[in-house]
mmCIF file of C-alpha atoms in Angstrom:
data_model
loop_
_atom_site.group_PDB
_atom_site.id
_atom_site.type_symbol
_atom_site.label_atom_id
_atom_site.label_comp_id
_atom_site.label_asym_id
_atom_site.label_seq_id
_atom_site.Cartn_x
_atom_site.Cartn_y
_atom_site.Cartn_z
ATOM 1 C CA UNK W 409 50.510 -81.188 159.801
ATOM 2 C CA UNK W 410 52.771 -83.585 161.674
ATOM 3 C CA UNK W 411 51.922 -86.958 161.365
ATOM 4 C CA UNK W 412 53.603 -90.059 163.148
ATOM 5 C CA UNK W 413 53.559 -93.473 161.079
ATOM 6 C CA UNK W 414 52.921 -97.364 162.742
ATOM 7 C CA UNK W 415 53.426 -99.779 159.520
ATOM 8 C CA UNK W 416 53.131 -102.402 161.316
ATOM 9 C CA UNK W 417 48.970 -103.101 162.719
ATOM 10 C CA UNK W 418 49.324 -106.421 164.564
ATOM 11 C CA UNK W 419 52.575 -108.709 164.859
ATOM 12 C CA UNK W 420 52.326 -111.958 166.005
ATOM 13 C CA UNK W 421 55.392 -113.621 167.372
ATOM 14 C CA UNK W 422 56.098 -116.498 168.857
ATOM 15 C CA UNK W 423 58.115 -116.926 171.999
ATOM 16 C CA UNK W 424 61.843 -115.859 171.701
ATOM 17 C CA UNK W 425 62.033 -114.089 168.234
ATOM 18 C CA UNK W 426 63.128 -110.740 167.870
ATOM 19 C CA UNK W 427 60.693 -107.345 167.737
ATOM 20 C CA UNK W 428 61.159 -104.633 165.743
ATOM 21 C CA UNK W 429 57.875 -102.301 165.031
ATOM 22 C CA UNK W 430 58.593 -99.412 163.174
ATOM 23 C CA UNK W 431 57.720 -95.908 163.715
ATOM 24 C CA UNK W 432 58.631 -92.976 161.535
ATOM 25 C CA UNK W 433 57.538 -89.300 162.035
ATOM 26 C CA UNK W 434 57.505 -86.234 159.511
ATOM 27 C CA UNK W 435 58.121 -83.486 161.630
ATOM 28 C CA UNK W 436 62.158 -82.192 160.199
ATOM 29 C CA UNK W 437 63.268 -79.735 163.922
ATOM 30 C CA UNK W 438 63.658 -81.141 166.698
ATOM 31 C CA UNK W 439 61.724 -83.523 168.572
ATOM 32 C CA UNK W 440 60.830 -86.200 171.869
ATOM 33 C CA UNK W 441 60.583 -89.147 171.071
ATOM 34 C CA UNK W 442 58.034 -92.110 173.156
ATOM 35 C CA UNK W 443 56.699 -95.384 173.191
ATOM 36 C CA UNK W 444 54.725 -95.789 175.244
ATOM 37 C CA UNK W 445 52.750 -100.154 175.848
ATOM 38 C CA UNK W 446 49.039 -100.643 177.127
ATOM 39 C CA UNK W 447 48.715 -103.985 178.130
ATOM 40 C CA UNK W 448 45.678 -105.655 178.323
ATOM 41 C CA UNK W 449 43.310 -104.245 180.858
ATOM 42 C CA UNK W 450 46.030 -101.998 182.272
ATOM 43 C CA UNK W 451 46.583 -98.609 181.787
ATOM 44 C CA UNK W 452 49.169 -96.685 179.033
ATOM 45 C CA UNK W 453 52.797 -96.766 180.730
ATOM 46 C CA UNK W 454 55.649 -94.941 179.251
ATOM 47 C CA UNK W 455 58.539 -97.719 177.663
ATOM 48 C CA UNK W 456 61.142 -95.118 176.918
ATOM 49 C CA UNK W 457 61.855 -92.157 175.574
ATOM 50 C CA UNK W 458 64.598 -90.165 173.494
ATOM 51 C CA UNK W 459 65.071 -86.637 174.176
ATOM 52 C CA UNK W 460 68.760 -85.393 173.427
ATOM 53 C CA UNK W 461 72.377 -87.323 173.069
ATOM 54 C CA UNK W 462 72.803 -91.591 172.837
ATOM 55 C CA UNK W 463 70.023 -92.566 169.607
ATOM 56 C CA UNK W 464 70.427 -96.000 170.958
ATOM 57 C CA UNK W 465 67.823 -95.680 174.098
ATOM 58 C CA UNK W 466 67.076 -98.708 176.836
ATOM 59 C CA UNK W 467 63.884 -99.128 178.287
ATOM 60 C CA UNK W 468 62.113 -101.118 180.881
ATOM 61 C CA UNK W 469 61.539 -104.380 180.490
ATOM 62 C CA UNK W 470 64.373 -105.323 177.825
ATOM 63 C CA UNK W 471 62.626 -103.018 175.398
ATOM 64 C CA UNK W 472 65.371 -100.620 173.583
ATOM 65 C CA UNK W 473 65.292 -98.190 170.634
ATOM 66 C CA UNK W 474 66.805 -96.341 168.129
ATOM 67 C CA UNK W 475 66.681 -92.401 166.806
ATOM 68 C CA UNK W 476 67.772 -92.729 163.215
ATOM 69 C CA UNK W 477 67.296 -88.619 162.499
ATOM 70 C CA UNK W 478 68.015 -88.883 158.713
ATOM 71 C CA UNK W 479 65.235 -91.816 158.666
ATOM 72 C CA UNK W 480 62.259 -89.795 160.860
ATOM 73 C CA UNK W 481 62.387 -93.363 162.895
ATOM 74 C CA UNK W 482 62.678 -94.614 166.279
ATOM 75 C CA UNK W 483 61.960 -98.113 165.544
ATOM 76 C CA UNK W 484 61.453 -100.723 168.597
ATOM 77 C CA UNK W 485 63.076 -103.815 169.554
ATOM 78 C CA UNK W 486 63.761 -106.417 172.025
ATOM 79 C CA UNK W 487 65.666 -109.266 170.584
ATOM 80 C CA UNK W 488 63.978 -112.018 173.111
ATOM 81 C CA UNK W 489 60.068 -111.516 173.404
ATOM 82 C CA UNK W 490 58.221 -113.333 175.952
ATOM 83 C CA UNK W 491 54.629 -114.266 176.198
ATOM 84 C CA UNK W 492 54.335 -111.374 178.767
ATOM 85 C CA UNK W 493 55.082 -108.455 175.947
ATOM 86 C CA UNK W 494 51.403 -109.221 174.500
ATOM 87 C CA UNK W 495 50.369 -105.741 174.704
ATOM 88 C CA UNK W 496 49.612 -102.873 171.686
ATOM 89 C CA UNK W 497 52.089 -100.429 171.765
ATOM 90 C CA UNK W 498 51.955 -97.167 170.416
ATOM 91 C CA UNK W 499 55.019 -94.559 169.365
ATOM 92 C CA UNK W 500 54.310 -90.941 170.051
ATOM 93 C CA UNK W 501 56.205 -87.164 169.244
ATOM 94 C CA UNK W 502 56.501 -84.512 171.234
ATOM 95 C CA UNK W 503 57.528 -81.386 168.952
ATOM 96 C CA UNK W 504 58.338 -79.519 172.425
ATOM 97 C CA UNK W 505 55.688 -76.884 171.416
ATOM 98 C CA UNK W 506 54.110 -74.998 173.789
ATOM 99 C CA UNK W 507 51.201 -76.749 174.609
ATOM 100 C CA UNK W 508 53.935 -80.168 174.439
ATOM 101 C CA UNK W 509 51.576 -82.420 172.927
ATOM 102 C CA UNK W 510 51.768 -85.727 171.368
ATOM 103 C CA UNK W 511 50.751 -86.757 168.117
ATOM 104 C CA UNK W 512 50.196 -90.757 168.298
ATOM 105 C CA UNK W 513 51.177 -93.352 166.159
ATOM 106 C CA UNK W 514 47.971 -95.791 165.503
ATOM 107 C CA UNK W 515 49.608 -98.560 167.621
ATOM 108 C CA UNK W 516 50.604 -102.265 166.890
ATOM 109 C CA UNK W 517 48.956 -105.121 168.727
ATOM 110 C CA UNK W 518 51.691 -107.594 169.116
ATOM 111 C CA UNK W 519 50.723 -111.172 170.338
ATOM 112 C CA UNK W 520 53.414 -113.271 171.209
ATOM 113 C CA UNK W 521 53.040 -117.150 171.001
ATOM 114 C CA UNK W 522 53.244 -119.052 174.453
ATOM 115 C CA UNK U 1026 49.865 -93.304 196.734
ATOM 116 C CA UNK U 1027 50.755 -91.380 193.522
ATOM 117 C CA UNK U 1028 48.643 -90.925 190.755
ATOM 118 C CA UNK U 1029 46.588 -90.522 187.814
ATOM 119 C CA UNK U 1030 42.418 -91.619 188.792
ATOM 120 C CA UNK U 1031 39.801 -91.566 186.163
ATOM 121 C CA UNK U 1032 36.142 -92.499 187.457
ATOM 122 C CA UNK U 1033 34.256 -94.094 186.319
ATOM 123 C CA UNK U 1034 36.001 -96.889 184.884
ATOM 124 C CA UNK U 1035 32.998 -97.619 182.621
ATOM 125 C CA UNK U 1036 30.069 -95.279 181.696
ATOM 126 C CA UNK U 1037 27.005 -95.352 179.851
ATOM 127 C CA UNK U 1038 25.092 -93.096 178.974
ATOM 128 C CA UNK U 1039 21.939 -92.947 176.521
ATOM 129 C CA UNK U 1040 21.702 -90.208 173.200
ATOM 130 C CA UNK U 1041 20.907 -86.857 173.996
ATOM 131 C CA UNK U 1042 22.818 -86.450 177.220
ATOM 132 C CA UNK U 1043 25.758 -84.720 178.668
ATOM 133 C CA UNK U 1044 27.905 -86.833 180.652
ATOM 134 C CA UNK U 1045 31.365 -86.002 182.332
ATOM 135 C CA UNK U 1046 34.235 -88.131 183.235
ATOM 136 C CA UNK U 1047 36.747 -86.882 185.858
ATOM 137 C CA UNK U 1048 40.591 -86.899 185.813
ATOM 138 C CA UNK U 1049 42.105 -86.057 189.578
ATOM 139 C CA UNK U 1050 46.350 -86.255 189.930
ATOM 140 C CA UNK U 1051 48.242 -85.395 193.147
ATOM 141 C CA UNK U 1052 51.636 -85.544 191.397
ATOM 142 C CA UNK U 1053 51.831 -81.553 191.095
ATOM 143 C CA UNK U 1054 51.535 -81.441 188.000
ATOM 144 C CA UNK U 1055 50.765 -78.175 186.255
ATOM 145 C CA UNK U 1056 49.879 -79.789 183.285
ATOM 146 C CA UNK U 1057 46.791 -81.805 182.316
ATOM 147 C CA UNK U 1058 45.444 -83.818 178.513
ATOM 148 C CA UNK U 1059 42.771 -85.953 178.170
ATOM 149 C CA UNK U 1060 42.827 -87.966 174.870
ATOM 150 C CA UNK U 1061 40.700 -90.498 172.770
ATOM 151 C CA UNK U 1062 41.211 -94.181 171.949
ATOM 152 C CA UNK U 1063 39.906 -95.527 168.755
ATOM 153 C CA UNK U 1064 40.779 -98.928 167.683
ATOM 154 C CA UNK U 1065 43.802 -98.386 164.837
ATOM 155 C CA UNK U 1066 43.751 -94.170 164.739
ATOM 156 C CA UNK U 1067 46.149 -94.229 168.256
ATOM 157 C CA UNK U 1068 45.217 -91.285 170.591
ATOM 158 C CA UNK U 1069 44.032 -88.171 168.734
ATOM 159 C CA UNK U 1070 44.344 -84.575 171.799
ATOM 160 C CA UNK U 1071 40.733 -83.448 173.056
ATOM 161 C CA UNK U 1072 42.194 -80.663 175.218
ATOM 162 C CA UNK U 1073 45.357 -79.261 177.224
ATOM 163 C CA UNK U 1074 45.711 -77.391 180.373
ATOM 164 C CA UNK U 1075 48.878 -76.031 181.087
ATOM 165 C CA UNK U 1076 47.779 -74.363 184.293
ATOM 166 C CA UNK U 1077 44.635 -73.543 186.393
ATOM 167 C CA UNK U 1078 41.768 -71.773 184.707
ATOM 168 C CA UNK U 1079 43.735 -72.037 181.061
ATOM 169 C CA UNK U 1080 43.035 -74.759 178.522
ATOM 170 C CA UNK U 1081 43.000 -75.320 174.795
ATOM 171 C CA UNK U 1082 41.433 -76.816 172.315
ATOM 172 C CA UNK U 1083 43.675 -80.305 170.607
ATOM 173 C CA UNK U 1084 42.855 -82.163 167.698
ATOM 174 C CA UNK U 1085 39.073 -82.827 168.217
ATOM 175 C CA UNK U 1086 37.823 -80.524 171.137
ATOM 176 C CA UNK U 1087 34.384 -80.258 168.994
ATOM 177 C CA UNK U 1088 31.821 -81.639 171.148
ATOM 178 C CA UNK U 1089 33.539 -82.142 174.111
ATOM 179 C CA UNK U 1090 34.055 -79.259 176.848
ATOM 180 C CA UNK U 1091 36.458 -78.978 180.257
ATOM 181 C CA UNK U 1092 37.559 -76.648 182.865
ATOM 182 C CA UNK U 1093 40.384 -76.224 185.140
ATOM 183 C CA UNK U 1094 39.766 -75.191 188.716
ATOM 184 C CA UNK U 1095 41.930 -76.749 190.567
ATOM 185 C CA UNK U 1096 45.622 -77.727 189.834
ATOM 186 C CA UNK U 1097 44.492 -81.533 190.753
ATOM 187 C CA UNK U 1098 40.833 -81.642 188.576
ATOM 188 C CA UNK U 1099 40.171 -81.483 184.800
ATOM 189 C CA UNK U 1100 36.917 -82.815 184.538
ATOM 190 C CA UNK U 1101 35.794 -83.365 180.169
ATOM 191 C CA UNK U 1102 32.185 -83.636 179.755
ATOM 192 C CA UNK U 1103 31.025 -85.193 176.595
ATOM 193 C CA UNK U 1104 27.740 -82.644 175.688
ATOM 194 C CA UNK U 1105 24.709 -83.894 172.682
ATOM 195 C CA UNK U 1106 27.145 -82.015 170.174
ATOM 196 C CA UNK U 1107 29.730 -84.988 169.962
ATOM 197 C CA UNK U 1108 28.857 -87.162 167.143
ATOM 198 C CA UNK U 1109 30.712 -90.552 167.993
ATOM 199 C CA UNK U 1110 31.269 -90.402 171.666
ATOM 200 C CA UNK U 1111 31.778 -94.008 172.015
ATOM 201 C CA UNK U 1112 35.389 -94.384 172.690
ATOM 202 C CA UNK U 1113 37.783 -94.765 175.366
ATOM 203 C CA UNK U 1114 39.077 -91.561 177.297
ATOM 204 C CA UNK U 1115 42.099 -91.329 178.709
ATOM 205 C CA UNK U 1116 43.541 -88.636 180.741
ATOM 206 C CA UNK U 1117 47.195 -87.503 181.493
ATOM 207 C CA UNK U 1118 49.179 -85.306 183.344
ATOM 208 C CA UNK U 1119 52.466 -84.328 182.807
ATOM 209 C CA UNK U 1120 55.982 -83.599 184.299
ATOM 210 C CA UNK U 1121 58.576 -81.711 183.239
ATOM 211 C CA UNK U 1122 61.705 -80.215 184.108
ATOM 212 C CA UNK U 1123 65.224 -81.122 183.637
ATOM 213 C CA UNK U 1124 64.777 -81.620 179.843
ATOM 214 C CA UNK U 1125 62.514 -84.858 180.727
ATOM 215 C CA UNK U 1126 58.790 -83.475 180.158
ATOM 216 C CA UNK U 1127 56.834 -86.720 180.169
ATOM 217 C CA UNK U 1128 52.764 -86.944 180.163
ATOM 218 C CA UNK U 1129 52.079 -89.892 182.364
ATOM 219 C CA UNK U 1130 48.223 -92.213 181.797
ATOM 220 C CA UNK U 1131 45.657 -92.411 184.518
ATOM 221 C CA UNK U 1132 43.725 -95.666 183.760
ATOM 222 C CA UNK U 1133 40.763 -94.620 181.340
ATOM 223 C CA UNK U 1134 37.063 -94.058 181.419
ATOM 224 C CA UNK U 1135 35.525 -96.110 178.673
ATOM 225 C CA UNK U 1136 32.658 -94.619 177.339
ATOM 226 C CA UNK U 1137 29.225 -96.485 175.476
ATOM 227 C CA UNK U 1138 26.654 -94.288 173.896
ATOM 228 C CA UNK U 1139 23.463 -96.385 173.686
#
């Protein structure tokens, strides 16, 4: 069965530090990849997505992610985090199957200290 | 104002009772989904519906039921057969076409079984 792994469950950074959150998936075929963010008390929002083309994808709020097919990875990055980036981040994979179902990673809880 | 609404935001129920969670969307999306979110486990798919009067089981459908009588509405019933129903429940709908299939999420309902 397809799985999505986010190896960092909790990350604590100081403001202005650089961020990289890992995401690996196990499916070998064509995939669509997503990062969602859940700010405290808010609903899940789409940060960015990859379907095809340039493997470096830019999203909202200065986030970007790089799809590395050979490593089955889609890591999320931000050069300089802010306190307002404190949230839980979820990686998700869609195999492009009939139901377009998403398989989610377990999430990474990021805390940014002011 | 377009979007996905879920009600209620918080729900309490006694053991042995069925309860129905509401999900409505006015985005004209055909497909809708129900996920369950538990700490450290990400989101897991309960049921999905690609079109009115049709729905399919997801990964953890046992103890749940759904209906899709209208395009805008996809209610989820948590039955007494669900062994561990306390969780955060998220509804999503999917935009499609143009190679940009993306799921958008509602604000969620937090169910607590007393």
